[in-house]
Tab-separated table of C-alpha atoms in Angstrom:
chain	number	residue	atom	x	y	z
A	1	MET	CA	21.658	-12.088	13.666
A	2	LYS	CA	18.620	-10.863	15.936
A	3	PHE	CA	16.118	-8.618	15.635
A	4	ILE	CA	13.872	-6.999	17.774
A	5	VAL	CA	10.281	-7.244	17.559
A	6	VAL	CA	8.577	-4.454	20.025
A	7	SER	CA	4.999	-6.263	21.267
A	8	CYS	CA	2.761	-3.119	21.971
A	9	CYS	CA	1.236	-3.900	25.884
A	10	LEU	CA	-2.099	-2.174	26.590
A	11	GLY	CA	-0.718	0.492	28.048
A	12	LEU	CA	1.098	1.356	25.007
A	13	LEU	CA	-2.030	0.830	22.676
A	14	MET	CA	-4.022	3.328	25.265
A	15	GLY	CA	-1.333	5.604	25.006
A	16	CYS	CA	1.597	5.533	27.851
A	17	ASN	CA	5.157	4.756	26.798
A	18	GLN	CA	5.565	0.994	28.375
A	19	SER	CA	6.654	-1.529	25.755
A	20	SER	CA	8.523	-5.031	25.919
A	21	THR	CA	10.426	-6.285	23.040
A	22	THR	CA	11.308	-9.999	22.087
A	23	THR	CA	14.500	-11.165	20.666
A	24	VAL	CA	13.992	-13.210	17.401
A	25	GLU	CA	16.859	-15.377	16.061
A	26	GLU	CA	16.815	-15.032	12.271
A	27	SER	CA	18.246	-17.394	9.538
A	28	SER	CA	21.181	-16.499	7.247
A	29	GLU	CA	18.694	-15.810	4.637
A	30	GLN	CA	16.393	-13.644	6.579
A	31	LYS	CA	19.486	-11.700	7.598
A	32	ASN	CA	20.745	-11.464	3.830
A	33	ILE	CA	17.319	-9.892	2.978
A	34	ARG	CA	17.335	-7.694	6.344
A	35	ASP	CA	20.867	-6.437	5.138
A	36	LEU	CA	19.479	-5.792	1.847
A	37	LEU	CA	16.778	-3.899	2.821
A	38	GLU	CA	18.323	-1.864	5.312
A	39	LEU	CA	15.545	-2.679	8.001
A	40	PRO	CA	15.486	-1.200	11.309
A	41	ALA	CA	15.650	-3.744	14.229
A	42	HIS	CA	12.079	-3.108	15.056
A	43	ILE	CA	10.662	-4.055	11.529
A	44	SER	CA	9.922	-7.588	11.049
A	45	THR	CA	11.821	-9.360	7.705
A	46	PRO	CA	9.519	-9.454	4.654
A	47	ALA	CA	8.456	-12.802	2.861
A	48	ILE	CA	9.868	-12.807	-0.381
A	49	PRO	CA	9.059	-15.550	-2.603
A	50	GLU	CA	11.481	-18.414	-3.427
A	51	TYR	CA	11.419	-17.710	-7.309
A	52	ASN	CA	12.002	-14.457	-6.937
A	53	PRO	CA	14.827	-13.663	-4.750
A	54	LEU	CA	16.257	-10.319	-3.809
A	55	SER	CA	19.335	-9.074	-5.667
A	56	GLU	CA	21.216	-5.864	-5.873
A	57	GLN	CA	21.206	-5.975	-9.415
A	58	LYS	CA	17.218	-6.796	-9.641
A	59	ILE	CA	16.456	-3.974	-7.353
A	60	THR	CA	18.678	-1.505	-9.326
A	61	LEU	CA	17.498	-2.262	-12.603
A	62	GLY	CA	13.572	-2.691	-11.109
A	63	ARG	CA	14.285	1.182	-9.707
A	64	PHE	CA	15.263	2.642	-13.420
A	65	LEU	CA	12.033	0.553	-14.997
A	66	PHE	CA	9.644	2.349	-12.598
A	67	TYR	CA	10.854	5.633	-13.664
A	68	ASP	CA	10.772	5.193	-17.412
A	69	LYS	CA	8.294	5.865	-19.729
A	70	LYS	CA	9.450	3.734	-22.578
A	71	LEU	CA	7.490	0.725	-20.185
A	72	SER	CA	4.401	2.033	-21.812
A	73	ALA	CA	2.844	1.371	-24.884
A	74	ASN	CA	3.356	5.010	-26.189
A	75	GLN	CA	5.804	5.994	-24.086
A	76	THR	CA	3.748	8.752	-22.562
A	77	GLN	CA	3.703	7.499	-18.731
A	78	SER	CA	5.976	5.282	-16.099
A	79	CYS	CA	4.846	3.871	-13.134
A	80	SER	CA	6.261	6.977	-11.181
A	81	SER	CA	3.692	8.982	-12.998
A	82	CYS	CA	0.951	7.661	-10.497
A	83	HIS	CA	3.070	7.191	-7.645
A	84	LEU	CA	5.319	10.133	-6.815
A	85	GLN	CA	8.163	9.920	-4.173
A	86	ALA	CA	7.307	13.413	-2.715
A	87	LEU	CA	3.517	12.131	-2.021
A	88	ALA	CA	4.787	8.777	-0.494
A	89	PHE	CA	4.154	6.945	-4.342
A	90	SER	CA	0.635	8.074	-4.305
A	91	ASP	CA	-0.488	10.879	-7.017
A	92	ALA	CA	-2.920	13.348	-5.090
A	93	VAL	CA	-6.109	12.844	-7.455
A	94	ALA	CA	-9.267	10.928	-7.510
A	95	THR	CA	-8.568	8.621	-10.052
A	96	PRO	CA	-5.751	8.538	-12.596
A	97	PHE	CA	-5.652	8.545	-16.237
A	98	GLY	CA	-3.997	5.559	-18.174
A	99	SER	CA	-1.205	6.402	-20.758
A	100	THR	CA	-4.012	6.344	-23.362
A	101	GLY	CA	-5.932	9.323	-21.769
A	102	HIS	CA	-8.771	6.410	-20.028
A	103	GLN	CA	-9.395	7.529	-16.466
A	104	LEU	CA	-9.203	4.552	-14.224
A	105	THR	CA	-11.908	3.868	-11.901
A	106	ARG	CA	-9.713	3.596	-8.637
A	107	ASN	CA	-7.607	5.630	-6.521
A	108	SER	CA	-3.205	5.320	-6.976
A	109	GLN	CA	-2.297	3.387	-3.607
A	110	GLY	CA	0.671	4.737	-1.433
A	111	LEU	CA	3.541	2.168	-1.849
A	112	ALA	CA	5.317	2.643	1.062
A	113	ASN	CA	5.755	-0.754	2.705
A	114	VAL	CA	3.600	-2.473	0.334
A	115	VAL	CA	5.624	-5.698	1.002
A	116	TYR	CA	4.027	-6.550	3.715
A	117	HIS	CA	0.334	-6.704	2.934
A	118	SER	CA	-1.230	-10.069	2.254
A	119	THR	CA	-2.845	-9.539	-0.936
A	120	PHE	CA	-2.628	-6.409	-3.472
A	121	THR	CA	-4.933	-3.807	-4.854
A	122	TRP	CA	-7.852	-2.431	-3.535
A	123	SER	CA	-9.741	-5.351	-3.744
A	124	ASN	CA	-8.407	-8.530	-5.538
A	125	ASN	CA	-8.232	-11.891	-3.330
A	126	GLY	CA	-5.908	-14.024	-5.670
A	127	PHE	CA	-3.128	-11.253	-5.874
A	128	LEU	CA	-0.862	-13.092	-3.187
A	129	GLU	CA	2.515	-11.544	-4.656
A	130	LEU	CA	3.673	-8.152	-6.153
A	131	GLU	CA	4.710	-10.181	-9.117
A	132	ASP	CA	1.019	-11.039	-9.699
A	133	GLN	CA	-0.333	-7.804	-9.435
A	134	LEU	CA	2.611	-5.759	-11.774
A	135	ASN	CA	0.426	-7.670	-14.617
A	136	VAL	CA	-2.303	-5.544	-14.166
A	137	PRO	CA	-0.835	-2.156	-14.660
A	138	ILE	CA	1.626	-2.942	-17.228
A	139	ARG	CA	-0.346	-5.956	-19.497
A	140	ALA	CA	-4.263	-4.365	-18.989
A	141	ASP	CA	-6.532	-3.752	-21.682
A	142	ASN	CA	-9.432	-2.856	-19.699
A	143	PRO	CA	-8.537	-0.224	-18.325
A	144	ILE	CA	-5.396	0.706	-19.810
A	145	GLU	CA	-2.730	2.115	-17.602
A	146	LEU	CA	0.725	1.314	-19.345
A	147	GLY	CA	-0.978	-0.807	-22.441
A	148	VAL	CA	1.537	-3.590	-22.914
A	149	THR	CA	-1.054	-5.623	-24.749
A	150	ASP	CA	0.233	-8.590	-27.034
A	151	SER	CA	0.371	-6.755	-29.820
A	152	LYS	CA	2.848	-3.708	-28.428
A	153	ILE	CA	4.816	-6.762	-26.248
A	154	GLU	CA	7.488	-7.116	-29.125
A	155	GLU	CA	7.807	-3.391	-30.050
A	156	VAL	CA	8.217	-2.198	-25.765
A	157	LEU	CA	10.838	-5.232	-24.929
A	158	ALA	CA	12.695	-4.422	-28.429
A	159	ARG	CA	13.246	-1.051	-26.655
A	160	PHE	CA	15.074	-2.160	-23.777
A	161	ASP	CA	16.923	-4.666	-25.930
A	162	ASN	CA	18.494	-2.140	-28.013
A	163	ASP	CA	19.601	0.352	-25.401
A	164	PRO	CA	23.379	-0.993	-24.338
A	165	ASP	CA	22.654	0.526	-20.575
A	166	TYR	CA	19.552	-1.686	-20.015
A	167	GLU	CA	21.096	-4.650	-22.010
A	168	ALA	CA	24.079	-4.439	-19.297
A	169	MET	CA	21.433	-4.242	-16.539
A	170	PHE	CA	19.136	-7.290	-17.535
A	171	ALA	CA	22.326	-9.362	-18.049
A	172	GLU	CA	23.557	-8.507	-14.428
A	173	ALA	CA	20.164	-8.916	-12.937
A	174	PHE	CA	19.417	-12.438	-14.609
A	175	PRO	CA	22.737	-13.772	-15.510
A	176	ASP	CA	21.578	-17.186	-16.185
A	177	SER	CA	19.573	-15.925	-18.914
A	178	ASP	CA	21.055	-14.980	-22.087
A	179	SER	CA	17.363	-14.025	-23.889
A	180	GLY	CA	17.305	-10.119	-23.057
A	181	ALA	CA	14.214	-8.414	-21.306
A	182	SER	CA	11.106	-10.206	-21.111
A	183	ILE	CA	7.768	-8.984	-19.642
A	184	ASN	CA	9.094	-11.378	-16.583
A	185	LYS	CA	12.229	-10.291	-16.135
A	186	ILE	CA	10.319	-6.667	-16.044
A	187	ILE	CA	7.753	-7.513	-13.407
A	188	PHE	CA	10.496	-9.571	-11.336
A	189	SER	CA	12.634	-6.423	-10.702
A	190	LEU	CA	9.972	-4.047	-10.747
A	191	ALA	CA	8.799	-6.327	-7.835
A	192	SER	CA	12.447	-6.507	-6.492
A	193	PHE	CA	12.459	-2.512	-6.369
A	194	LEU	CA	8.962	-1.791	-4.769
A	195	ARG	CA	9.984	-4.399	-1.927
A	196	THR	CA	12.655	-1.901	-0.841
A	197	MET	CA	9.978	0.769	-0.295
A	198	ILE	CA	10.742	0.411	3.295
A	199	SER	CA	8.921	3.424	5.355
A	200	ALA	CA	9.930	2.791	9.328
A	201	ASN	CA	11.484	6.427	10.725
A	202	SER	CA	7.996	8.055	11.253
A	203	ALA	CA	7.728	10.161	14.561
A	204	TYR	CA	5.383	7.246	15.482
A	205	ASP	CA	8.538	4.844	15.092
A	206	GLN	CA	10.677	7.001	17.152
A	207	TYR	CA	8.256	7.087	19.767
A	208	LEU	CA	7.457	3.022	19.889
A	209	LEU	CA	11.595	2.529	19.961
A	210	GLY	CA	11.299	5.012	23.485
A	211	ASP	CA	11.536	8.579	22.462
A	212	THR	CA	8.765	9.894	24.183
A	213	GLY	CA	9.298	12.948	23.368
A	214	ALA	CA	8.493	12.028	19.697
A	215	LEU	CA	5.134	12.488	19.883
A	216	THR	CA	3.249	15.774	21.339
A	217	GLU	CA	0.803	15.346	23.773
A	218	GLN	CA	-2.476	16.078	21.226
A	219	GLN	CA	-0.630	12.904	19.339
A	220	LYS	CA	-0.579	10.936	21.936
A	221	LEU	CA	-4.117	11.568	23.161
A	222	GLY	CA	-4.553	10.469	19.143
A	223	PHE	CA	-3.019	7.464	19.524
A	224	SER	CA	-5.286	6.685	22.498
A	225	LEU	CA	-8.294	7.662	20.779
A	226	PHE	CA	-7.119	5.449	17.797
A	227	ASN	CA	-6.832	2.182	19.834
A	228	GLY	CA	-10.067	2.936	21.376
A	229	GLU	CA	-12.866	0.925	22.020
A	230	LYS	CA	-14.855	4.212	20.683
A	231	PHE	CA	-12.523	5.168	17.579
A	232	GLU	CA	-11.809	1.389	17.478
A	233	CYS	CA	-9.637	2.129	13.746
A	234	PHE	CA	-7.378	-0.573	15.215
A	235	HIS	CA	-9.772	-3.404	14.280
A	236	CYS	CA	-8.769	-2.555	10.786
A	237	HIS	CA	-5.627	-0.777	10.586
A	238	THR	CA	-3.149	-2.188	13.376
A	239	GLY	CA	0.151	-3.789	13.919
A	240	ASN	CA	3.208	-2.307	12.162
A	241	ASN	CA	1.947	-1.809	8.531
A	242	PHE	CA	-1.539	-0.230	9.968
A	243	SER	CA	-3.198	-3.165	8.188
A	244	VAL	CA	-4.942	-6.434	9.079
A	245	SER	CA	-3.489	-7.027	5.119
A	246	TYR	CA	-0.427	-8.254	6.812
A	247	ARG	CA	2.607	-10.880	6.606
A	248	ASP	CA	6.234	-10.841	6.725
A	249	SER	CA	8.638	-14.147	7.106
A	250	ASN	CA	7.114	-15.302	10.254
A	251	THR	CA	3.988	-15.205	9.511
A	252	THR	CA	2.265	-18.940	8.310
A	253	GLU	CA	0.018	-20.133	5.964
A	254	ASP	CA	-2.699	-21.165	9.152
A	255	THR	CA	-2.534	-17.383	10.320
A	256	ILE	CA	-2.290	-15.517	7.376
A	257	GLN	CA	-5.345	-13.186	6.785
A	258	TYR	CA	-6.886	-11.628	3.792
A	259	PRO	CA	-9.273	-9.395	4.787
A	260	PHE	CA	-11.757	-7.030	3.250
A	261	PHE	CA	-14.160	-4.988	4.528
A	262	ASN	CA	-17.461	-2.804	3.460
A	263	ASN	CA	-17.473	0.343	5.286
A	264	GLY	CA	-20.466	1.726	4.589
A	265	LEU	CA	-19.083	4.410	1.881
A	266	TYR	CA	-21.824	3.476	-0.669
A	267	ASN	CA	-25.630	2.399	-0.262
A	268	VAL	CA	-26.752	3.404	-3.457
A	269	ASP	CA	-30.151	1.043	-4.102
A	270	GLY	CA	-30.698	0.003	-0.359
A	271	GLN	CA	-29.345	-3.244	-0.167
A	272	GLY	CA	-25.736	-2.230	0.245
A	273	SER	CA	-24.265	-1.832	-3.435
A	274	TYR	CA	-22.141	0.319	-4.776
A	275	PRO	CA	-21.941	2.474	-7.783
A	276	SER	CA	-21.831	-0.125	-10.575
A	277	GLU	CA	-18.339	0.792	-12.423
A	278	ASP	CA	-16.932	-0.389	-9.171
A	279	GLN	CA	-18.460	-2.918	-6.540
A	280	GLY	CA	-15.187	-4.081	-4.919
A	281	LEU	CA	-14.620	-7.825	-4.621
A	282	TYR	CA	-18.109	-8.467	-5.945
A	283	ASP	CA	-16.560	-7.714	-9.386
A	284	LEU	CA	-14.388	-10.941	-9.140
A	285	THR	CA	-16.592	-13.252	-7.527
A	286	LEU	CA	-20.160	-12.043	-8.295
A	287	ASP	CA	-21.060	-13.140	-4.738
A	288	PRO	CA	-23.688	-10.385	-3.604
A	289	ALA	CA	-22.402	-10.219	-0.051
A	290	ASP	CA	-18.962	-9.299	-1.424
A	291	ARG	CA	-20.238	-5.776	-2.591
A	292	GLY	CA	-18.314	-2.894	-1.186
A	293	MET	CA	-15.963	-5.029	0.083
A	294	PHE	CA	-12.247	-3.488	-0.034
A	295	ARG	CA	-8.927	-4.314	1.278
A	296	PRO	CA	-7.735	-2.112	4.281
A	297	GLN	CA	-5.183	0.007	3.625
A	298	SER	CA	-1.783	0.895	5.683
A	299	LEU	CA	-1.774	4.236	6.809
A	300	ARG	CA	2.058	4.834	6.870
A	301	ASN	CA	2.183	8.297	5.271
A	302	ILE	CA	-1.450	8.671	5.550
A	303	GLU	CA	-1.007	12.444	5.615
A	304	LEU	CA	0.108	12.597	2.286
A	305	THR	CA	-2.015	10.119	0.084
A	306	ALA	CA	-5.400	12.091	0.057
A	307	PRO	CA	-7.355	11.602	-1.475
A	308	TYR	CA	-8.904	8.993	0.135
A	309	MET	CA	-11.113	5.736	-0.241
A	310	HIS	CA	-11.079	3.174	-3.226
A	311	ASP	CA	-12.453	5.822	-5.543
A	312	GLY	CA	-10.584	9.082	-3.666
A	313	SER	CA	-14.159	9.945	-3.005
A	314	ILE	CA	-13.240	12.225	0.475
A	315	ALA	CA	-10.863	14.566	0.352
A	316	THR	CA	-9.366	15.023	3.958
A	317	LEU	CA	-8.546	12.802	6.997
A	318	ARG	CA	-11.327	14.862	8.807
A	319	GLU	CA	-13.597	13.661	6.529
A	320	VAL	CA	-12.953	10.502	6.523
A	321	ILE	CA	-12.842	10.159	10.827
A	322	GLU	CA	-16.523	11.995	10.099
A	323	HIS	CA	-17.893	8.869	7.919
A	324	TYR	CA	-16.201	6.736	10.584
A	325	ALA	CA	-18.031	8.588	13.215
A	326	ARG	CA	-21.488	8.654	11.299
A	327	GLY	CA	-21.624	4.754	10.623
A	328	GLY	CA	-21.514	5.532	6.696
A	329	ARG	CA	-21.688	8.263	4.763
A	330	LEU	CA	-24.828	9.812	3.498
A	331	ILE	CA	-25.308	11.122	0.222
A	332	GLU	CA	-28.465	12.859	-0.328
A	333	ASN	CA	-28.742	13.709	-4.194
A	334	GLY	CA	-27.635	12.211	-7.427
A	335	PRO	CA	-27.126	8.679	-9.021
A	336	ASN	CA	-25.186	7.585	-5.770
A	337	ALA	CA	-27.655	8.405	-3.634
A	338	GLY	CA	-28.081	7.034	-0.050
A	339	ASP	CA	-27.435	6.544	3.284
A	340	GLY	CA	-23.963	4.025	4.269
A	341	ASN	CA	-25.269	3.873	7.847
A	342	LEU	CA	-28.310	1.753	6.798
A	343	SER	CA	-26.575	-0.679	4.566
A	344	PRO	CA	-27.164	-3.881	5.291
A	345	LEU	CA	-23.532	-5.216	4.070
A	346	LYS	CA	-21.277	-2.726	5.728
A	347	SER	CA	-18.988	-4.294	8.707
A	348	GLY	CA	-20.572	-4.752	11.964
A	349	LEU	CA	-17.338	-3.201	13.152
A	350	ILE	CA	-18.798	0.512	11.518
A	351	LEU	CA	-21.117	1.725	14.097
A	352	PRO	CA	-21.806	5.802	14.497
A	353	PHE	CA	-20.345	6.842	17.545
A	354	GLU	CA	-19.982	10.604	19.446
A	355	THR	CA	-16.783	12.724	19.213
A	356	THR	CA	-15.659	16.348	19.395
A	357	ASP	CA	-13.366	18.280	17.404
A	358	GLU	CA	-10.818	18.038	20.000
A	359	GLU	CA	-11.137	14.409	19.355
A	360	ILE	CA	-10.675	14.305	15.486
A	361	ASP	CA	-8.064	16.902	15.934
A	362	ALA	CA	-6.302	14.796	18.267
A	363	VAL	CA	-6.795	11.650	16.253
A	364	ILE	CA	-5.434	13.463	12.547
A	365	ALA	CA	-2.226	14.752	14.648
A	366	PHE	CA	-1.668	10.936	15.553
A	367	LEU	CA	-1.969	10.010	11.669
A	368	GLU	CA	0.052	12.737	10.610
A	369	SER	CA	2.996	11.271	13.279
A	370	LEU	CA	2.910	8.208	10.707
A	371	THR	CA	4.592	10.085	7.813
A	372	ASP	CA	8.345	9.255	7.698
A	373	TYR	CA	9.950	12.491	5.586
A	374	GLU	CA	13.006	10.578	5.330
A	375	PHE	CA	11.325	7.933	3.264
A	376	ILE	CA	9.950	10.732	0.666
A	377	ASN	CA	13.607	12.276	0.204
A	378	ASN	CA	15.225	8.906	0.367
A	379	PRO	CA	17.899	8.803	-2.502
A	380	LYS	CA	17.211	5.623	-2.989
A	381	PHE	CA	13.692	5.901	-4.258
A	382	SER	CA	14.624	8.477	-6.416
A	383	ASP	CA	14.321	9.047	-10.329
A	384	PRO	CA	18.217	7.709	-11.334
A	385	PHE	CA	17.654	9.436	-14.560
A	386	GLU	CA	17.728	12.998	-12.695
A	387	GLU	CA	20.867	11.960	-10.845
């Protein structure tokens, strides 16, 4: 099988309608993945770990588990409690509460095209597969999300082993095992379901594929500004997933990137520090240079995933753009007071620039063109318990 990679020439990046295509020959394994995920021709085949190959049965089981509150220790929350399909699998709050009422420190990310990230979570350079990341919301005890700690594992697994429907789904998803439910099987199934969450039919996608009327003139202006040297959004948000944290099945080990940036959101001590409760990659590495380092998120469906930033501290897209135009956020009062524009740790890409309301409106309009209404209404991703 062949699929088409749409390569954006300089003219397209600057807002014209020119594009070129490259035809890539795929292996039978890649073809099977494309068929299973129903990928459109302009989207690359994702990288799938060999130890957890995709199957319809694991995807089905993962979908049920994603929406089932039995997966939390106290049966009050499911994965979907913080990831709502109508909001591109985000939740519209700054930071959510876990199943025991503990407030988390980080904003719930949207899950569209999560399979294409090179690392997972806001700031962890060790989570290279979804299977690594999923342990955190399920198993972690600080903070508690679903709360399946060591003392609760057997109780939670018994709920699925004692349910005939789940017993059958686990057996079908893992036919070479007769041991029933396990945390690894749950994680492998959830990861398989999450990998199906492909968003690729926005107005932008239609424009990219040749429908020149898919974007308004204002959105085309915003597209040009987004990729221009004044706004410079494309340095961190580029490619099919609008993030330099990207890989697919054709990405080689020597070319894969694991990017994290300090964007000048805080400068609480004049030395570049972020609030002590979350200093990004620094909390993992303890390298002072990593203070405030976070992964650039995908901008797919960004219109639906407010509030923004790792802590949900910016409410609107306009405020986000104004933050970058200023070259960093100014907080005048309170415990987090400081001028992000003066942060010595801020990325060199975050430089102040002059803009107009008309230009900001155009960039916002372009970002709104990344909303995929088919994705947020696709029954494949919906709650199976409501069918």
